[in-house]
PDB file of C-alpha atoms in Angstrom:
ATOM      1  CA  GLU Y 113     -20.460  -4.274  -3.097  1.00 84.00           C
ATOM      2  CA  ALA Y 114     -16.883  -5.059  -4.129  1.00 83.00           C
ATOM      3  CA  GLN Y 115     -14.715  -5.172  -1.122  1.00 94.00           C
ATOM      4  CA  VAL Y 116     -11.753  -6.287   0.887  1.00 97.00           C
ATOM      5  CA  THR Y 117     -12.731  -7.187   4.593  1.00 97.00           C
ATOM      6  CA  GLN Y 118     -10.436  -7.945   7.637  1.00 98.00           C
ATOM      7  CA  ASN Y 119     -11.138  -9.515  11.034  1.00 98.00           C
ATOM      8  CA  PRO Y 120     -10.780  -8.667  13.701  1.00 98.00           C
ATOM      9  CA  ARG Y 121     -10.472  -5.035  13.456  1.00 98.00           C
ATOM     10  CA  TYR Y 122      -8.999  -4.354  16.885  1.00 98.00           C
ATOM     11  CA  LEU Y 123      -6.877  -7.237  18.749  1.00 97.00           C
ATOM     12  CA  ILE Y 124      -5.079  -6.975  22.037  1.00 97.00           C
ATOM     13  CA  THR Y 125      -3.078  -9.940  22.737  1.00 96.00           C
ATOM     14  CA  VAL Y 126      -0.233 -11.192  24.869  1.00 97.00           C
ATOM     15  CA  THR Y 127       3.409 -12.283  23.899  1.00 97.00           C
ATOM     16  CA  GLY Y 128       3.220 -15.956  22.520  1.00 97.00           C
ATOM     17  CA  LYS Y 129      -0.590 -16.490  21.869  1.00 97.00           C
ATOM     18  CA  LYS Y 130      -1.139 -17.480  18.438  1.00 97.00           C
ATOM     19  CA  LEU Y 131      -3.479 -15.492  16.427  1.00 98.00           C
ATOM     20  CA  THR Y 132      -4.741 -15.198  13.134  1.00 98.00           C
ATOM     21  CA  VAL Y 133      -5.926 -12.180  11.153  1.00 98.00           C
ATOM     22  CA  THR Y 134      -8.550 -13.074   8.341  1.00 98.00           C
ATOM     23  CA  CYS Y 135      -8.616 -11.507   4.916  1.00 98.00           C
ATOM     24  CA  SER Y 136     -11.418 -12.040   2.413  1.00 98.00           C
ATOM     25  CA  GLN Y 137     -12.205 -10.378  -0.752  1.00 97.00           C
ATOM     26  CA  ASN Y 138     -15.154 -10.693  -3.398  1.00 96.00           C
ATOM     27  CA  MET Y 139     -13.455  -9.410  -6.721  1.00 93.00           C
ATOM     28  CA  ASN Y 140     -11.879 -12.831  -7.821  1.00 92.00           C
ATOM     29  CA  HIS Y 141      -8.736 -11.114  -7.623  1.00 93.00           C
ATOM     30  CA  GLU Y 142      -5.626 -13.483  -8.217  1.00 92.00           C
ATOM     31  CA  TYR Y 143      -3.215 -11.428  -6.267  1.00 93.00           C
ATOM     32  CA  MET Y 144      -3.466 -10.831  -2.315  1.00 96.00           C
ATOM     33  CA  SER Y 145      -0.980  -9.174  -0.112  1.00 97.00           C
ATOM     34  CA  TRP Y 146      -0.398  -8.345   3.620  1.00 98.00           C
ATOM     35  CA  TYR Y 147       1.187  -4.901   4.695  1.00 98.00           C
ATOM     36  CA  ARG Y 148       2.013  -3.671   8.320  1.00 98.00           C
ATOM     37  CA  GLN Y 149       2.008   0.173   8.788  1.00 97.00           C
ATOM     38  CA  ASP Y 150       4.461   1.771  11.289  1.00 95.00           C
ATOM     39  CA  PRO Y 151       4.897   5.375  11.918  1.00 91.00           C
ATOM     40  CA  GLY Y 152       7.611   6.804   9.745  1.00 88.00           C
ATOM     41  CA  LEU Y 153       8.172   3.511   7.759  1.00 90.00           C
ATOM     42  CA  GLY Y 154       5.309   3.566   5.292  1.00 91.00           C
ATOM     43  CA  LEU Y 155       3.495   0.207   4.474  1.00 96.00           C
ATOM     44  CA  ARG Y 156       5.999  -3.010   4.270  1.00 96.00           C
ATOM     45  CA  GLN Y 157       5.021  -5.832   2.717  1.00 96.00           C
ATOM     46  CA  ILE Y 158       4.960  -8.928   4.705  1.00 97.00           C
ATOM     47  CA  TYR Y 159       3.654 -11.555   2.345  1.00 97.00           C
ATOM     48  CA  TYR Y 160       1.961 -11.908  -1.121  1.00 95.00           C
ATOM     49  CA  SER Y 161       0.265 -14.410  -2.959  1.00 95.00           C
ATOM     50  CA  MET Y 162      -0.127 -14.576  -6.623  1.00 92.00           C
ATOM     51  CA  ASN Y 163      -2.721 -17.343  -6.856  1.00 92.00           C
ATOM     52  CA  VAL Y 164      -4.113 -20.412  -4.633  1.00 95.00           C
ATOM     53  CA  GLU Y 165      -1.297 -22.350  -3.234  1.00 95.00           C
ATOM     54  CA  VAL Y 166       1.192 -19.772  -4.476  1.00 94.00           C
ATOM     55  CA  THR Y 167       2.837 -17.537  -1.699  1.00 96.00           C
ATOM     56  CA  ASP Y 168       6.132 -15.518  -1.420  1.00 94.00           C
ATOM     57  CA  LYS Y 169       7.856 -13.318   0.964  1.00 94.00           C
ATOM     58  CA  GLY Y 170       7.808  -9.604   1.313  1.00 93.00           C
ATOM     59  CA  ASP Y 171      10.360  -7.527   3.002  1.00 93.00           C
ATOM     60  CA  VAL Y 172       9.420  -8.389   6.411  1.00 96.00           C
ATOM     61  CA  PRO Y 173       7.978 -12.065   6.649  1.00 97.00           C
ATOM     62  CA  GLU Y 174       9.870 -13.004   9.947  1.00 97.00           C
ATOM     63  CA  GLY Y 175       7.537 -13.987  12.621  1.00 97.00           C
ATOM     64  CA  TYR Y 176       4.587 -14.243  10.002  1.00 98.00           C
ATOM     65  CA  LYS Y 177       2.813 -17.070   8.057  1.00 98.00           C
ATOM     66  CA  VAL Y 178       0.056 -17.033   5.640  1.00 98.00           C
ATOM     67  CA  SER Y 179      -1.767 -19.682   3.373  1.00 96.00           C
ATOM     68  CA  ARG Y 180      -3.928 -19.433   0.242  1.00 97.00           C
ATOM     69  CA  LYS Y 181      -6.205 -22.440  -0.076  1.00 97.00           C
ATOM     70  CA  GLU Y 182      -9.113 -20.537  -1.524  1.00 97.00           C
ATOM     71  CA  LYS Y 183      -8.813 -17.773  -3.876  1.00 96.00           C
ATOM     72  CA  ARG Y 184     -10.905 -15.344  -1.780  1.00 97.00           C
ATOM     73  CA  ASN Y 185      -9.213 -15.782   1.541  1.00 98.00           C
ATOM     74  CA  PHE Y 186      -5.756 -14.974   2.694  1.00 98.00           C
ATOM     75  CA  PRO Y 187      -5.333 -15.109   6.445  1.00 98.00           C
ATOM     76  CA  LEU Y 188      -2.083 -13.855   8.252  1.00 98.00           C
ATOM     77  CA  ILE Y 189      -0.998 -16.293  11.038  1.00 98.00           C
ATOM     78  CA  LEU Y 190       1.407 -14.949  13.985  1.00 98.00           C
ATOM     79  CA  GLU Y 191       2.190 -18.264  15.750  1.00 96.00           C
ATOM     80  CA  SER Y 192       4.085 -16.560  18.618  1.00 97.00           C
ATOM     81  CA  PRO Y 193       3.516 -12.892  18.638  1.00 98.00           C
ATOM     82  CA  SER Y 194       5.766 -10.678  20.232  1.00 98.00           C
ATOM     83  CA  PRO Y 195       5.873  -6.862  21.220  1.00 98.00           C
ATOM     84  CA  ASN Y 196       7.495  -5.747  18.149  1.00 97.00           C
ATOM     85  CA  GLN Y 197       4.607  -7.191  15.765  1.00 98.00           C
ATOM     86  CA  THR Y 198       2.395  -4.283  17.402  1.00 98.00           C
ATOM     87  CA  SER Y 199       1.150  -2.506  14.359  1.00 98.00           C
ATOM     88  CA  LEU Y 200      -1.706  -1.432  11.891  1.00 98.00           C
ATOM     89  CA  TYR Y 201      -2.052  -4.456   9.542  1.00 98.00           C
ATOM     90  CA  PHE Y 202      -3.558  -4.136   6.003  1.00 98.00           C
ATOM     91  CA  CYS Y 203      -4.406  -6.829   3.566  1.00 98.00           C
ATOM     92  CA  ALA Y 204      -4.831  -5.787  -0.211  1.00 97.00           C
ATOM     93  CA  SER Y 205      -5.902  -7.516  -3.708  1.00 96.00           C
ATOM     94  CA  ARG Y 206      -5.721  -6.804  -7.145  1.00 92.00           C
ATOM     95  CA  HIS Y 207      -5.755  -8.679 -10.231  1.00 84.00           C
ATOM     96  CA  ASP Y 208      -2.428  -9.977 -11.633  1.00 75.00           C
ATOM     97  CA  ARG Y 209      -2.980  -8.658 -15.216  1.00 72.00           C
ATOM     98  CA  GLY Y 210      -4.505  -6.032 -17.269  1.00 67.00           C
ATOM     99  CA  PHE Y 211      -3.939  -2.528 -17.531  1.00 60.00           C
ATOM    100  CA  SER Y 212      -4.112  -1.212 -13.834  1.00 71.00           C
ATOM    101  CA  TYR Y 213      -2.256  -2.853 -10.834  1.00 84.00           C
ATOM    102  CA  GLU Y 214      -4.321  -1.206  -8.453  1.00 89.00           C
ATOM    103  CA  GLN Y 215      -4.524  -2.712  -5.220  1.00 93.00           C
ATOM    104  CA  TYR Y 216      -7.654  -2.551  -2.888  1.00 95.00           C
ATOM    105  CA  PHE Y 217      -7.074  -2.318   0.723  1.00 97.00           C
ATOM    106  CA  GLY Y 218      -8.977  -3.746   3.605  1.00 98.00           C
ATOM    107  CA  PRO Y 219     -10.007  -1.538   6.486  1.00 97.00           C
ATOM    108  CA  GLY Y 220      -6.916  -2.669   8.639  1.00 98.00           C
ATOM    109  CA  THR Y 221      -6.633  -4.423  11.766  1.00 98.00           C
ATOM    110  CA  ARG Y 222      -4.889  -2.659  14.621  1.00 98.00           C
ATOM    111  CA  LEU Y 223      -3.015  -5.168  16.873  1.00 98.00           C
ATOM    112  CA  THR Y 224      -1.470  -4.712  20.070  1.00 98.00           C
ATOM    113  CA  VAL Y 225       1.117  -7.302  21.610  1.00 98.00           C
ATOM    114  CA  THR Y 226       1.728  -6.765  25.416  1.00 97.00           C
TER     115      THR Y 226
ATOM    116  CA  GLY F 242      16.649  -4.978  -3.733  1.00 77.00           C
ATOM    117  CA  GLU F 243      14.543  -2.109  -4.446  1.00 81.00           C
ATOM    118  CA  ASN F 244      14.719   1.131  -2.260  1.00 86.00           C
ATOM    119  CA  VAL F 245      12.228   3.841  -2.416  1.00 94.00           C
ATOM    120  CA  GLU F 246      12.801   7.027  -0.973  1.00 96.00           C
ATOM    121  CA  GLN F 247      10.037   9.832  -0.691  1.00 97.00           C
ATOM    122  CA  HIS F 248      10.286  13.601   0.091  1.00 97.00           C
ATOM    123  CA  PRO F 249       9.361  15.772   1.821  1.00 97.00           C
ATOM    124  CA  SER F 250       7.941  13.701   4.977  1.00 96.00           C
ATOM    125  CA  THR F 251       5.865  16.783   5.679  1.00 98.00           C
ATOM    126  CA  LEU F 252       4.470  19.438   3.306  1.00 98.00           C
ATOM    127  CA  SER F 253       2.402  22.414   4.405  1.00 98.00           C
ATOM    128  CA  VAL F 254       0.869  24.772   1.700  1.00 98.00           C
ATOM    129  CA  GLN F 255      -1.810  27.088   1.599  1.00 98.00           C
ATOM    130  CA  GLU F 256      -5.284  26.559   0.011  1.00 98.00           C
ATOM    131  CA  GLY F 257      -4.995  27.132  -3.677  1.00 98.00           C
ATOM    132  CA  ASP F 258      -1.268  26.649  -4.101  1.00 98.00           C
ATOM    133  CA  SER F 259       0.403  23.572  -5.730  1.00 98.00           C
ATOM    134  CA  ALA F 260       1.932  20.526  -3.878  1.00 98.00           C
ATOM    135  CA  VAL F 261       4.666  18.455  -5.207  1.00 98.00           C
ATOM    136  CA  ILE F 262       5.814  15.442  -3.591  1.00 98.00           C
ATOM    137  CA  LYS F 263       8.862  13.170  -5.186  1.00 98.00           C
ATOM    138  CA  CYS F 264      10.171   9.767  -5.161  1.00 98.00           C
ATOM    139  CA  THR F 265      13.138   8.083  -6.299  1.00 97.00           C
ATOM    140  CA  TYR F 266      13.612   4.348  -6.764  1.00 96.00           C
ATOM    141  CA  SER F 267      16.577   1.976  -7.422  1.00 93.00           C
ATOM    142  CA  ASP F 268      15.463  -0.963  -9.492  1.00 90.00           C
ATOM    143  CA  SER F 269      15.439   0.011 -13.286  1.00 88.00           C
ATOM    144  CA  ALA F 270      13.404  -2.891 -14.031  1.00 87.00           C
ATOM    145  CA  SER F 271      10.496  -1.337 -11.927  1.00 90.00           C
ATOM    146  CA  ASN F 272       7.700  -0.578 -14.227  1.00 89.00           C
ATOM    147  CA  TYR F 273       4.436   0.314 -12.303  1.00 91.00           C
ATOM    148  CA  PHE F 274       4.246   3.664 -10.045  1.00 94.00           C
ATOM    149  CA  PRO F 275       0.989   4.151  -7.937  1.00 95.00           C
ATOM    150  CA  TRP F 276       0.333   7.003  -5.543  1.00 98.00           C
ATOM    151  CA  TYR F 277      -1.978   6.286  -2.672  1.00 98.00           C
ATOM    152  CA  LYS F 278      -3.898   8.704  -0.475  1.00 98.00           C
ATOM    153  CA  GLN F 279      -4.457   7.682   3.253  1.00 98.00           C
ATOM    154  CA  GLU F 280      -6.816   9.906   4.953  1.00 97.00           C
ATOM    155  CA  LEU F 281      -6.727   9.668   9.031  1.00 94.00           C
ATOM    156  CA  GLY F 282      -8.032   6.332  10.419  1.00 93.00           C
ATOM    157  CA  LYS F 283      -8.941   4.992   6.736  1.00 96.00           C
ATOM    158  CA  ARG F 284      -7.372   2.780   4.208  1.00 97.00           C
ATOM    159  CA  PRO F 285      -5.184   3.614   1.267  1.00 97.00           C
ATOM    160  CA  GLN F 286      -6.611   4.242  -1.922  1.00 96.00           C
ATOM    161  CA  LEU F 287      -5.267   4.951  -5.330  1.00 95.00           C
ATOM    162  CA  ILE F 288      -5.397   8.313  -6.635  1.00 97.00           C
ATOM    163  CA  ILE F 289      -3.233   8.107  -9.720  1.00 96.00           C
ATOM    164  CA  ASP F 290      -0.844   5.614 -11.220  1.00 94.00           C
ATOM    165  CA  ILE F 291       1.728   5.473 -14.179  1.00 92.00           C
ATOM    166  CA  ARG F 292       3.384   2.668 -16.209  1.00 88.00           C
ATOM    167  CA  SER F 293       6.991   2.891 -17.248  1.00 82.00           C
ATOM    168  CA  ASN F 294       6.184   3.327 -20.721  1.00 81.00           C
ATOM    169  CA  VAL F 295       4.412   6.758 -20.064  1.00 81.00           C
ATOM    170  CA  GLY F 296       6.241   9.979 -19.111  1.00 90.00           C
ATOM    171  CA  GLU F 297       3.093  12.093 -17.587  1.00 94.00           C
ATOM    172  CA  LYS F 298      -0.441  11.385 -16.595  1.00 94.00           C
ATOM    173  CA  LYS F 299      -3.057  13.582 -15.559  1.00 96.00           C
ATOM    174  CA  ASP F 300      -6.470  13.465 -13.907  1.00 94.00           C
ATOM    175  CA  GLN F 301      -8.131  16.679 -13.151  1.00 96.00           C
ATOM    176  CA  ARG F 302      -6.001  18.411 -10.355  1.00 97.00           C
ATOM    177  CA  ILE F 303      -3.427  15.414  -9.978  1.00 98.00           C
ATOM    178  CA  ALA F 304      -0.697  14.401 -12.265  1.00 98.00           C
ATOM    179  CA  VAL F 305       2.355  12.308 -12.105  1.00 97.00           C
ATOM    180  CA  THR F 306       5.714  12.565 -13.811  1.00 97.00           C
ATOM    181  CA  LEU F 307       8.002   9.539 -14.443  1.00 96.00           C
ATOM    182  CA  ASN F 308      11.884  10.204 -15.281  1.00 95.00           C
ATOM    183  CA  LYS F 309      13.063   6.674 -15.964  1.00 92.00           C
ATOM    184  CA  THR F 310      16.522   7.721 -16.720  1.00 93.00           C
ATOM    185  CA  ALA F 311      17.023   9.482 -13.225  1.00 94.00           C
ATOM    186  CA  LYS F 312      14.768   6.879 -11.566  1.00 95.00           C
ATOM    187  CA  HIS F 313      12.330   9.393 -10.073  1.00 95.00           C
ATOM    188  CA  PHE F 314       8.542  10.109 -10.255  1.00 97.00           C
ATOM    189  CA  SER F 315       6.472  13.216  -8.804  1.00 98.00           C
ATOM    190  CA  LEU F 316       3.159  13.733  -7.778  1.00 98.00           C
ATOM    191  CA  HIS F 317       1.620  17.300  -8.472  1.00 98.00           C
ATOM    192  CA  ILE F 318      -1.523  18.505  -6.906  1.00 98.00           C
ATOM    193  CA  THR F 319      -2.757  21.913  -8.215  1.00 97.00           C
ATOM    194  CA  GLU F 320      -5.171  24.264  -6.581  1.00 98.00           C
ATOM    195  CA  THR F 321      -4.946  22.521  -3.192  1.00 98.00           C
ATOM    196  CA  GLN F 322      -8.177  22.262  -0.998  1.00 97.00           C
ATOM    197  CA  PRO F 323      -8.334  21.586   2.338  1.00 96.00           C
ATOM    198  CA  GLU F 324      -9.833  17.947   1.774  1.00 96.00           C
ATOM    199  CA  ASP F 325      -6.442  17.094  -0.029  1.00 98.00           C
ATOM    200  CA  SER F 326      -4.934  17.169   3.643  1.00 98.00           C
ATOM    201  CA  ALA F 327      -3.729  13.433   4.115  1.00 98.00           C
ATOM    202  CA  VAL F 328      -0.500  11.211   3.937  1.00 98.00           C
ATOM    203  CA  TYR F 329       0.357  10.251   0.393  1.00 98.00           C
ATOM    204  CA  PHE F 330       2.369   7.415  -0.337  1.00 98.00           C
ATOM    205  CA  CYS F 331       4.497   6.433  -3.355  1.00 97.00           C
ATOM    206  CA  ALA F 332       4.967   2.781  -4.643  1.00 96.00           C
ATOM    207  CA  VAL F 333       7.228   0.881  -6.997  1.00 94.00           C
ATOM    208  CA  ASN F 334       6.268  -2.435  -8.471  1.00 89.00           C
ATOM    209  CA  THR F 335       9.512  -4.210  -9.021  1.00 79.00           C
ATOM    210  CA  GLY F 336       8.337  -6.017 -12.306  1.00 68.00           C
ATOM    211  CA  GLY F 337       7.349  -9.239 -10.354  1.00 67.00           C
ATOM    212  CA  PHE F 338       4.783  -9.122  -7.630  1.00 79.00           C
ATOM    213  CA  LYS F 339       6.805  -7.041  -4.918  1.00 87.00           C
ATOM    214  CA  THR F 340       5.498  -3.538  -3.972  1.00 90.00           C
ATOM    215  CA  ILE F 341       7.642  -1.098  -2.101  1.00 93.00           C
ATOM    216  CA  PHE F 342       6.032   1.961  -0.521  1.00 95.00           C
ATOM    217  CA  GLY F 343       7.654   5.281   0.317  1.00 96.00           C
ATOM    218  CA  ALA F 344       7.613   6.278   4.147  1.00 96.00           C
ATOM    219  CA  GLY F 345       4.850   8.887   3.216  1.00 97.00           C
ATOM    220  CA  THR F 346       4.276  12.660   2.949  1.00 98.00           C
ATOM    221  CA  ARG F 347       1.965  14.254   5.199  1.00 97.00           C
ATOM    222  CA  LEU F 348       0.241  17.160   3.632  1.00 98.00           C
ATOM    223  CA  PHE F 349      -1.497  20.146   5.172  1.00 98.00           C
ATOM    224  CA  VAL F 350      -3.676  22.281   3.215  1.00 98.00           C
ATOM    225  CA  LYS F 351      -4.306  25.581   5.289  1.00 96.00           C
ATOM    226  CA  ALA F 352      -7.529  27.319   4.555  1.00 91.00           C
TER     227      ALA F 352
END
């Protein structure tokens, strides 16, 4: 089954404790992206990757890191989480060429930083 | 950078009526305009999209219109049903790889 998976689905952590949210896709998509969703603000892009070892900042990259060492994986790293990073996070992937740029979203990770 | 505004933020309609959601954008280089539907507790899913070389696209009860000159595009849902109740997001691809989403419209369809 074609899908995007994220882990963990729920995470409660404390300020300053490094964490990683994993994202994996099995559709051989070149493009992957991370978003955060907050009430009234829609989805805001954190980072995106056009292919292996190629990443760039979205609109809200501060406090986040990413890496793309393999085509299927795109982890999101919070080196020192803060309460303002409490949010719902979505990973997404798509092909970078072709007729449709439809993004396929993962199930989401709800992060709470206390 | 690109800015996307979406209106209204909340929309309530009677079952069977039509619903229209509008988005405006600022970057004339933007070339791809998708609409996503997000049901409560679920992930966003694409319902329809349009490219900048097309003015209108229809898929059963859903249609999207694009006015490149005025830099706005709209989602039209006809014959609304209770299962259309959800949050709808417009989005804009800025010609590269960035995607900017609108803030969302919560649609309520009353039976």
